[in-house]
Short mmCIF file of C-alpha atoms in Angstrom, two decimals:
data_model
loop_
_atom_site.label_atom_id
_atom_site.label_comp_id
_atom_site.label_asym_id
_atom_site.label_seq_id
_atom_site.Cartn_x
_atom_site.Cartn_y
_atom_site.Cartn_z
CA MET A 30 0.05 0.03 0.00
CA ALA A 31 1.41 3.33 -1.00
CA ASP A 32 2.55 5.85 1.74
CA LYS A 33 0.22 8.47 0.51
CA GLU A 34 -2.82 6.25 1.06
CA LEU A 35 -1.64 5.47 4.48
CA ARG A 36 -1.37 9.06 5.46
CA ARG A 37 -4.92 9.61 4.15
CA MET A 38 -6.25 7.04 6.29
CA ASN A 39 -7.33 7.89 9.81
CA ARG A 40 -6.49 6.02 13.09
CA THR A 41 -9.61 3.89 13.11
CA GLU A 42 -8.84 2.48 9.48
CA LEU A 43 -5.38 1.91 10.17
CA ILE A 44 -6.28 -0.07 13.26
CA GLU A 45 -8.83 -2.13 11.23
CA ILE A 46 -6.16 -2.87 8.68
CA ILE A 47 -3.53 -3.90 11.50
CA TYR A 48 -6.07 -6.28 13.00
CA ALA A 49 -7.08 -7.65 9.48
CA LEU A 50 -3.21 -8.23 8.86
CA GLN A 51 -2.78 -9.83 12.28
CA GLN A 52 -5.82 -12.19 11.37
CA ASN A 53 -4.39 -13.04 7.97
CA GLU A 54 -0.81 -13.65 9.47
CA LYS A 55 -2.59 -16.13 12.06
CA GLU A 56 -4.21 -17.91 9.18
CA LEU A 57 -1.01 -18.12 7.28
CA ARG A 58 0.71 -19.57 10.28
CA GLY A 59 -2.13 -22.21 10.36
CA GLU A 60 -1.61 -22.97 6.66
CA ASN A 61 2.18 -23.14 7.28
CA GLU A 62 1.53 -25.65 10.23
CA GLU A 63 -0.69 -27.56 7.97
CA LEU A 64 1.90 -27.65 5.18
CA ARG A 65 4.52 -28.71 7.79
CA ARG A 66 2.35 -31.66 8.63
CA GLN A 67 1.88 -32.68 5.21
CA LEU A 68 5.70 -32.35 4.66
CA GLU A 69 6.24 -34.64 7.65
CA ASP A 70 3.72 -37.03 6.17
CA ARG A 71 5.64 -36.95 2.84
CA LEU A 72 8.82 -37.61 4.54
CA LEU A 73 7.49 -40.56 6.28
CA HIS A 74 6.32 -41.84 2.96
CA ILE A 75 9.55 -41.15 1.24
CA GLU A 76 11.48 -43.08 3.95
CA ARG A 77 8.94 -46.01 3.52
CA ALA A 78 9.17 -45.97 -0.18
CA GLY A 79 12.92 -45.43 -0.30
CA SER A 80 12.69 -43.17 -3.41
CA ILE A 81 14.33 -39.94 -3.17
CA ALA A 82 13.11 -38.85 -6.60
CA GLU A 83 9.44 -39.49 -5.76
CA ALA A 84 9.91 -37.39 -2.48
CA ALA A 85 11.42 -34.49 -4.45
CA ILE A 86 8.54 -34.64 -6.82
CA SER A 87 5.83 -34.68 -4.06
CA LEU A 88 7.63 -31.95 -2.35
CA ASN A 89 7.58 -29.77 -5.48
CA HIS A 90 3.77 -30.35 -5.89
CA VAL A 91 3.24 -29.27 -2.19
CA PHE A 92 5.21 -26.02 -2.79
CA GLU A 93 3.44 -25.17 -5.96
CA ASP A 94 0.13 -25.80 -4.35
CA ALA A 95 1.15 -23.48 -1.37
CA GLU A 96 2.44 -20.81 -3.77
CA SER A 97 -0.86 -20.74 -5.78
CA ALA A 98 -2.88 -20.67 -2.55
CA ALA A 99 -1.01 -17.83 -1.15
CA GLN A 100 -1.35 -15.98 -4.72
CA GLN A 101 -4.99 -16.54 -4.50
CA TYR A 102 -5.36 -15.23 -1.03
CA LEU A 103 -3.49 -12.13 -1.94
CA VAL A 104 -5.76 -11.35 -4.93
CA SER A 105 -8.79 -11.93 -2.74
CA ILE A 106 -7.41 -9.32 -0.32
CA GLN A 107 -6.66 -6.77 -2.99
CA ASN A 108 -10.07 -7.11 -4.30
CA GLN A 109 -11.73 -6.64 -0.85
CA HIS A 110 -9.64 -3.47 -0.40
CA THR A 111 -10.65 -2.10 -3.76
CA GLU A 112 -14.43 -2.91 -2.97
CA ALA A 113 -14.10 -1.05 0.46
CA GLU A 114 -12.56 1.91 -1.17
CA GLN A 115 -15.39 2.11 -3.69
CA THR A 116 -18.01 1.76 -1.07
CA LEU A 117 -16.48 4.41 1.06
CA LYS A 118 -16.27 6.83 -1.77
CA LYS A 119 -19.90 6.25 -2.56
CA ALA A 120 -20.98 6.72 0.88
CA ARG A 121 -19.21 10.11 1.06
CA GLU A 122 -20.68 11.36 -2.10
CA GLN A 123 -24.25 10.38 -0.90
CA ALA A 124 -23.49 12.16 2.56
CA ASP A 125 -22.39 15.39 0.62
CA LYS A 126 -25.53 15.32 -1.40
CA MET A 127 -27.69 14.91 1.66
CA ILE A 128 -25.99 17.63 3.60
CA ALA A 129 -26.38 19.96 0.49
CA SER A 130 -30.19 19.27 0.25
CA ALA A 131 -30.82 19.67 3.98
CA GLN A 132 -29.02 23.14 3.81
CA ALA A 133 -31.05 24.04 0.87
CA GLU A 134 -34.29 23.24 2.57
CA VAL A 135 -33.30 25.03 5.88
CA ASN A 136 -32.63 28.18 3.86
CA LEU A 137 -35.90 27.89 2.09
CA ALA A 138 -37.71 27.46 5.27
CA ALA A 139 -36.17 30.47 7.01
CA GLN A 140 -37.03 32.45 3.82
CA ARG A 141 -40.59 31.35 4.19
CA ILE A 142 -40.74 32.13 7.83
CA GLN A 143 -39.41 35.60 7.16
CA GLN A 144 -41.93 36.22 4.52
CA THR A 145 -44.87 34.97 6.76
CA GLU A 146 -43.72 37.33 9.55
CA ASP A 147 -43.72 40.31 7.19
CA GLU A 148 -47.17 39.50 5.87
CA CYS A 149 -48.56 39.13 9.36
CA ARG A 150 -46.93 42.24 10.45
CA ALA A 151 -48.39 44.19 7.39
CA LEU A 152 -51.89 42.58 8.02
CA ARG A 153 -51.93 43.64 11.68
CA GLU A 154 -51.01 47.26 10.72
CA GLN A 155 -53.76 47.35 8.08
CA THR A 156 -56.23 45.84 10.58
CA ALA A 157 -55.38 48.49 13.16
CA ALA A 158 -55.67 51.28 10.65
CA GLU A 159 -59.23 49.97 9.58
CA CYS A 160 -60.30 49.65 13.20
CA ALA A 161 -59.10 53.13 14.06
CA ALA A 162 -61.02 54.55 10.91
CA LEU A 163 -64.18 52.69 12.01
CA ARG A 164 -63.90 54.01 15.51
CA LYS A 165 -63.69 57.55 14.22
CA LYS A 166 -66.70 57.05 11.92
CA ALA A 167 -68.73 55.61 14.74
CA GLN A 168 -67.90 58.62 17.03
CA ALA A 169 -68.69 60.93 14.29
CA LEU A 170 -72.26 59.55 14.06
CA PRO A 171 -75.00 61.49 15.96
CA ASN A 172 -76.78 59.78 18.88
CA GLN A 173 -80.10 58.44 17.87
CA THR A 174 -81.49 57.71 21.22
CA PRO A 175 -84.40 60.02 22.02
CA ASP A 176 -84.76 61.42 25.58
CA VAL A 177 -88.09 60.28 27.17
CA PRO A 178 -89.47 61.71 30.21
CA PRO A 179 -89.24 59.64 33.28
CA ASP A 180 -92.41 57.55 34.10
CA ARG A 181 -92.24 55.89 37.40
CA THR A 182 -95.09 53.86 36.53
CA ASN A 183 -93.38 52.18 33.69
CA ARG A 184 -90.20 51.06 35.68
CA ARG A 185 -91.45 47.38 36.10
CA CYS A 186 -92.42 47.28 32.38
CA LEU A 187 -88.96 48.60 31.50
CA ALA A 188 -87.24 46.11 33.49
CA GLY A 189 -89.24 43.34 31.99
CA ARG A 190 -87.86 44.56 28.55
CA GLY A 191 -84.37 44.79 29.95
CA GLU A 192 -84.10 48.62 29.79
CA ARG A 193 -82.89 50.87 32.44
CA MET A 194 -83.46 54.55 33.53
CA SER A 195 -80.42 56.79 33.63
CA LYS A 196 -79.25 59.02 36.35
CA THR A 197 -80.77 62.09 34.76
CA GLY A 198 -84.27 60.50 34.60
CA THR A 199 -84.20 59.56 30.88
CA ILE A 200 -84.68 55.94 29.72
CA ASP A 201 -81.69 54.49 27.93
CA ARG A 202 -83.71 52.74 25.27
CA ILE A 203 -82.18 50.51 22.37
CA SER A 204 -84.05 50.96 19.16
CA PRO A 205 -83.33 49.86 15.52
CA GLY A 206 -80.46 51.76 13.92
CA ARG A 207 -78.51 52.44 17.15
CA ARG A 208 -74.69 51.60 16.93
CA PHE A 209 -72.63 49.92 19.50
CA GLY A 210 -69.06 49.72 18.22
CA MET A 211 -69.07 48.12 14.96
CA LEU A 212 -72.71 46.78 15.42
CA THR A 213 -75.78 48.26 14.14
CA VAL A 214 -79.05 47.22 15.81
CA GLU A 215 -81.64 45.85 13.19
CA SER A 216 -84.66 44.37 15.09
CA ASP A 217 -85.95 42.63 18.32
CA THR A 218 -85.75 39.02 18.13
CA GLY A 219 -88.56 38.65 20.78
CA LEU A 220 -86.27 36.36 22.85
CA ARG A 221 -84.95 37.06 26.41
CA LYS A 222 -81.53 36.32 28.09
CA ASN A 223 -81.64 36.81 31.76
CA ARG A 224 -84.57 38.94 31.33
CA TYR A 225 -82.87 41.25 28.94
CA ALA A 226 -84.08 41.75 25.32
CA VAL A 227 -82.03 40.00 22.63
CA TRP A 228 -81.41 41.93 19.41
CA ARG A 229 -80.39 41.12 15.91
CA CYS A 230 -77.32 43.28 15.14
CA ARG A 231 -75.39 43.72 11.94
CA CYS A 232 -71.62 44.14 11.94
CA ASP A 233 -69.64 46.59 9.55
CA CYS A 234 -67.99 43.48 8.05
CA GLY A 235 -71.39 42.10 7.04
CA ASN A 236 -71.93 39.21 9.48
CA GLU A 237 -74.89 39.15 11.62
CA ILE A 238 -74.94 38.07 15.40
CA LYS A 239 -77.48 38.25 18.38
CA ALA A 240 -76.82 40.22 21.41
CA SER A 241 -78.73 41.20 24.63
CA THR A 242 -79.36 44.73 25.83
CA LYS A 243 -76.85 44.23 28.73
CA GLU A 244 -74.21 42.89 26.60
CA LEU A 245 -74.57 45.91 24.24
CA LYS A 246 -74.53 48.43 26.87
CA GLU A 247 -71.85 47.19 28.88
CA LYS A 248 -69.81 46.90 25.72
CA LYS A 249 -69.07 43.32 26.33
CA ILE A 250 -69.68 42.78 22.58
CA CYS A 251 -68.58 45.52 19.98
CA ASP A 252 -68.43 43.31 16.88
CA CYS A 253 -68.97 39.80 15.60
CA GLY A 254 -65.35 38.88 16.54
CA CYS A 255 -63.67 40.10 13.35
CA THR A 256 -61.34 42.59 15.15
CA THR A 257 -61.37 41.43 18.71
CA HIS A 258 -60.51 37.76 17.70
CA VAL A 259 -62.24 36.37 20.75
CA GLY A 260 -65.39 34.11 20.76
CA TYR A 261 -68.85 35.34 21.07
CA GLY A 262 -69.79 36.26 24.73
CA ALA A 263 -66.04 36.44 25.82
CA ASN A 264 -64.47 39.45 27.29
CA ASP A 265 -62.23 41.35 25.02
CA LEU A 266 -59.23 42.43 27.15
CA THR A 267 -57.23 43.96 24.28
CA GLY A 268 -55.65 47.16 25.47
CA GLN A 269 -56.71 46.79 29.13
CA ARG A 270 -54.32 47.12 32.00
CA PHE A 271 -53.92 44.92 34.96
CA GLY A 272 -51.31 46.25 37.24
CA LYS A 273 -48.19 46.71 35.22
CA LEU A 274 -49.40 44.47 32.34
CA ARG A 275 -50.99 45.76 29.11
CA VAL A 276 -52.78 43.15 27.19
CA LEU A 277 -51.84 42.95 23.59
CA TYR A 278 -53.66 40.17 21.92
CA PRO A 279 -55.17 36.68 22.47
CA THR A 280 -53.30 33.49 21.58
CA LYS A 281 -54.53 30.19 20.31
CA GLU A 282 -53.90 28.51 23.65
CA ARG A 283 -56.46 27.79 26.74
CA THR A 284 -55.64 26.58 30.22
CA ASP A 285 -56.89 23.24 31.54
CA GLN A 286 -59.95 25.13 32.88
CA GLY A 287 -60.84 26.54 29.52
CA SER A 288 -59.63 30.16 30.07
CA LEU A 289 -58.13 31.91 27.10
CA VAL A 290 -54.53 32.83 27.32
CA TRP A 291 -53.72 36.35 26.40
CA HIS A 292 -50.27 37.98 25.32
CA ALA A 293 -49.25 40.94 27.41
CA VAL A 294 -46.39 43.45 27.83
CA CYS A 295 -45.02 44.58 31.19
CA ASP A 296 -43.95 48.10 31.96
CA CYS A 297 -40.50 46.74 32.44
CA GLY A 298 -40.40 45.57 28.79
CA ARG A 299 -40.78 41.90 29.16
CA GLU A 300 -43.59 40.09 27.45
CA CYS A 301 -45.50 37.00 28.79
CA ASP A 302 -48.54 34.92 28.35
CA VAL A 303 -51.26 34.93 31.12
CA SER A 304 -54.65 33.45 31.26
CA ALA A 305 -57.67 35.67 31.43
CA ARG A 306 -58.95 34.03 34.55
CA ARG A 307 -55.61 34.94 36.43
CA LEU A 308 -55.75 38.49 34.93
CA THR A 309 -59.32 39.26 35.86
CA ARG A 310 -58.99 37.84 39.34
CA GLY A 311 -55.83 39.84 40.09
CA LYS A 312 -53.60 36.84 40.51
CA VAL A 313 -51.13 38.25 38.16
CA ARG A 314 -50.08 41.91 38.11
CA SER A 315 -46.63 41.68 36.30
CA CYS A 316 -44.15 39.57 34.28
CA GLY A 317 -42.67 38.73 37.58
CA CYS A 318 -40.74 41.82 38.27
CA LEU A 319 -43.05 42.65 41.36
CA SER A 320 -42.40 39.39 42.85
CA SER A 321 -40.39 38.97 46.06
CA PRO A 322 -37.50 38.77 45.58
CA PRO A 323 -37.65 40.59 42.14
CA LEU A 324 -37.29 38.54 38.94
CA LYS A 325 -33.79 38.42 37.67
CA ASP A 326 -32.86 39.33 34.20
CA TYR A 327 -31.28 36.12 33.04
CA VAL A 328 -31.98 36.51 29.12
CA GLY A 329 -28.71 36.00 27.27
CA LYS A 330 -26.82 34.66 30.13
CA ARG A 331 -25.23 31.14 30.03
CA PHE A 332 -25.61 28.38 32.52
CA GLY A 333 -23.21 25.46 31.48
CA ARG A 334 -24.50 24.85 27.84
CA TRP A 335 -27.77 26.48 28.53
CA THR A 336 -28.31 29.83 27.00
CA VAL A 337 -31.47 31.75 28.46
CA VAL A 338 -33.81 32.81 25.68
CA ALA A 339 -36.93 34.18 27.23
CA TYR A 340 -38.98 34.15 30.56
CA ALA A 341 -41.42 31.27 30.77
CA GLY A 342 -43.59 32.19 33.65
CA THR A 343 -43.99 30.97 37.14
CA ALA A 344 -44.88 27.49 38.52
CA ALA A 345 -48.55 28.49 38.76
CA ASP A 346 -48.51 29.53 35.07
CA ARG A 347 -47.34 26.01 34.19
CA GLY A 348 -49.84 24.26 36.38
CA LEU A 349 -47.36 23.41 39.06
CA THR A 350 -47.19 23.97 42.74
CA GLY A 351 -44.55 26.33 44.39
CA THR A 352 -43.28 29.82 43.57
CA MET A 353 -40.26 28.87 41.16
CA GLN A 354 -39.63 30.94 38.05
CA TYR A 355 -39.07 29.12 34.80
CA TRP A 356 -36.97 30.24 31.77
CA LYS A 357 -36.79 29.21 28.34
CA CYS A 358 -33.25 28.11 27.33
CA ARG A 359 -31.34 26.85 24.22
CA CYS A 360 -28.71 24.19 24.40
CA ASP A 361 -25.39 24.51 22.34
CA CYS A 362 -26.54 21.29 20.40
CA GLY A 363 -29.79 23.23 19.35
CA LYS A 364 -32.43 21.79 21.64
CA GLU A 365 -34.62 24.01 23.66
CA GLY A 366 -36.32 23.35 27.07
CA ILE A 367 -37.99 24.85 30.11
CA VAL A 368 -35.65 24.95 33.09
CA GLY A 369 -36.26 26.34 36.54
CA GLN A 370 -34.46 29.19 37.94
CA THR A 371 -33.15 27.45 41.10
CA GLU A 372 -31.79 24.51 38.88
CA LEU A 373 -29.85 26.89 36.83
CA GLN A 374 -28.45 28.79 39.83
CA ASN A 375 -27.31 25.68 41.58
CA GLY A 376 -26.00 23.88 38.48
CA ASP A 377 -28.48 21.01 38.53
CA SER A 378 -29.23 21.58 34.89
CA GLN A 379 -26.42 22.41 32.65
CA SER A 380 -27.61 20.91 29.28
CA CYS A 381 -30.38 19.15 27.65
CA GLY A 382 -28.78 15.94 28.45
CA CYS A 383 -26.00 15.86 25.94
CA LEU A 384 -23.32 16.93 28.42
CA HIS A 385 -24.27 14.02 30.52
CA THR A 386 -23.92 11.67 27.65
CA GLU A 387 -20.54 12.89 26.66
CA ARG A 388 -19.31 12.65 30.28
CA VAL A 389 -20.49 9.00 30.45
CA LEU A 390 -18.83 8.16 27.14
CA GLU A 391 -15.55 9.87 28.37
CA SER A 392 -15.47 7.89 31.61
CA MET A 393 -16.19 4.68 29.71
CA LYS A 394 -13.06 5.48 27.53
CA LEU A 395 -15.17 4.61 24.50
CA ILE A 396 -13.15 4.26 21.35
CA ASP A 397 -14.70 2.98 18.06
CA GLY A 398 -17.56 1.26 20.01
CA THR A 399 -15.16 -0.35 22.41
CA SER A 400 -15.02 0.57 26.14
CA VAL A 401 -11.43 0.13 27.65
CA VAL A 402 -12.97 0.40 31.08
CA ARG A 403 -15.49 -2.47 30.48
CA LEU A 404 -12.59 -4.45 28.91
CA GLU A 405 -10.52 -3.93 32.21
CA THR A 406 -13.31 -4.51 34.53
CA SER A 407 -15.06 -7.43 33.02
CA ARG A 408 -12.19 -9.86 32.88
CA ASP A 409 -13.08 -11.67 35.93
CA LYS A 410 -16.89 -10.87 35.94
CA ILE A 411 -19.24 -13.59 34.80
CA ARG A 412 -22.94 -13.11 34.16
CA SER A 413 -25.31 -15.05 36.33
CA ASN A 414 -26.98 -16.89 33.23
CA ASN A 415 -23.62 -18.17 32.12
CA VAL A 416 -23.44 -21.84 32.06
CA SER A 417 -19.88 -22.31 30.86
CA GLY A 418 -18.07 -20.36 33.52
CA LYS A 419 -16.12 -18.18 30.88
CA THR A 420 -17.26 -15.16 29.23
CA GLY A 421 -17.59 -15.68 25.37
CA VAL A 422 -18.36 -19.38 25.66
CA CYS A 423 -21.97 -20.65 25.47
CA PHE A 424 -23.83 -24.12 24.71
CA ILE A 425 -25.60 -24.24 21.43
CA THR A 426 -28.52 -26.57 21.93
CA ARG A 427 -29.20 -27.15 18.38
CA ASP A 428 -25.69 -28.38 17.54
CA GLN A 429 -25.02 -29.67 20.88
CA LYS A 430 -21.74 -28.03 20.91
CA TRP A 431 -19.88 -25.34 22.71
CA ALA A 432 -19.36 -22.13 20.85
CA ALA A 433 -16.65 -19.54 21.42
CA TYR A 434 -16.78 -15.88 20.30
CA ILE A 435 -15.02 -12.60 21.09
CA THR A 436 -16.27 -9.00 20.44
CA LEU A 437 -14.15 -5.97 19.55
CA GLN A 438 -15.02 -2.57 18.04
CA LYS A 439 -18.65 -3.58 17.30
CA LYS A 440 -17.55 -6.72 15.62
CA ARG A 441 -18.24 -10.21 16.72
CA TYR A 442 -15.74 -12.88 15.73
CA ARG A 443 -16.78 -16.49 15.94
CA LEU A 444 -14.02 -18.73 17.05
CA GLY A 445 -15.62 -22.05 16.14
CA LEU A 446 -17.90 -24.87 17.76
CA PHE A 447 -16.24 -27.45 19.99
CA LYS A 448 -17.49 -30.68 21.55
CA ASP A 449 -15.26 -30.12 24.51
CA LYS A 450 -15.94 -27.11 26.69
CA ASP A 451 -12.37 -26.90 27.55
CA GLU A 452 -11.27 -26.50 24.09
CA ALA A 453 -13.74 -23.66 23.62
CA ILE A 454 -12.45 -21.94 26.84
CA ARG A 455 -8.87 -22.26 25.48
CA ALA A 456 -9.90 -20.75 22.12
CA ARG A 457 -11.60 -17.94 23.88
CA THR A 458 -8.49 -17.37 26.09
CA ARG A 459 -6.18 -17.08 23.23
CA ALA A 460 -8.48 -14.65 21.48
CA GLU A 461 -8.42 -12.39 24.41
CA GLU A 462 -4.88 -11.21 23.42
CA MET A 463 -6.94 -8.83 20.91
CA HIS A 464 -8.35 -7.14 24.01
CA GLU A 465 -4.85 -6.99 25.64
CA GLU A 466 -3.25 -5.55 22.59
CA PHE A 467 -6.26 -3.02 22.28
CA ILE A 468 -5.66 -1.83 25.90
CA ASP A 469 -1.89 -1.57 25.36
CA TRP A 470 -2.43 0.50 22.21
CA TYR A 471 -4.91 2.89 24.14
CA TYR A 472 -2.48 3.59 26.90
CA GLN A 473 0.78 3.78 24.94
CA GLU A 474 -0.39 5.56 21.77
CA TYR A 475 -3.93 6.82 21.79
CA LEU A 476 -4.00 8.44 25.23
CA PRO A 477 -0.44 10.23 24.89
CA ALA A 478 -1.54 11.56 21.40
CA GLN A 479 -4.79 12.95 22.93
CA GLU A 480 -3.05 14.95 25.98
CA PRO A 481 -1.47 17.80 23.97
CA GLU A 482 -4.81 18.34 22.06
CA GLN A 483 -6.54 18.70 25.36
CA ALA A 484 -3.83 20.90 26.65
CA VAL A 485 -4.29 23.37 23.74
CA LYS A 486 -8.06 23.29 24.30
#
């Protein structure tokens, strides 16, 4: 093999070639021993026959057979090496194509996400402008409600129709044509809801809904849902303040109790998602900056491999008990997770789990699928279900023989089938020299070569 090809190979490939050569050497030794036995048999035959010429001819045939067998073996090794190089080349080409296609898909997805965000932003601005124009138009319309003198005798009748008398003594009567936000009253349906009259209303967008007198006057319903984005009968909290929180818009999420989750911004600048139930009941008045002790600003800080991305709320927001604050973090490997503030401060959580995996693999001294620690510690250990008393030796019921095998670098080598258990154990013991050679290589060559790299890091 040329020196340039040897230099291009990495350590793993060289180790595989070395072990393959060792196996080939052992096989050649076995063949040589077999040839020696044959030669001895031929010598005995020559002595008995007493013919030196016949012995020379038989020896010549033996050498020719050995030479042809060796040539065939070398040709087979060269063919296998050529096939392995071609397979490796094809695998590398396929890997490069897959990486290129994946990168193209990622870039295309990023462009689509950016385009979608731009469209949503433009649509939100357009909707806000249309809403502002409609509000100005509604405010410019004259009040069509006539003032009616108070009549104490009609209070019970008014209450039956769901109407009330104002403080000035006039009846706040709803009549067709009156506007409430984007709704225009068309007619009375004749129905009642909690003793209040139900009206058929037309929204400026063209949709038709039904609303009671109380819902219209208390401004619980100002449109059909085209601008508030909340369901019929639900309170629109857009723009309202609760402590230091100002509600921006509703999300698509709901709590386990069915309460709508709203996105709000705090006076300190942070944004958070809070349910309408907790907002209206005064359970939440800030993003956490009013908590005792005050909420720390961990956004952008690193804890091990975690990088804090955003605030994720308290334990109560996540349906848990306690008062722990939670943060949304991104690991260096790309995965994201929700981690408690105490876990970050105490160092209980430093990654998504990849750091623990690397430390376990490092402690096992794992090289190419083989653990040096396990090889060293499992020499004298025998599993409870082992019937032979030797690791790597088992009984095959189908063949009624003892099988010996050994595993190294994710490959299992079958040492053969034996009628006698002691022969199988001896074969396994001889094969364990591979483990000893691998351990010696790790401590004498691999480990000293890694120490300068770790010192540079």
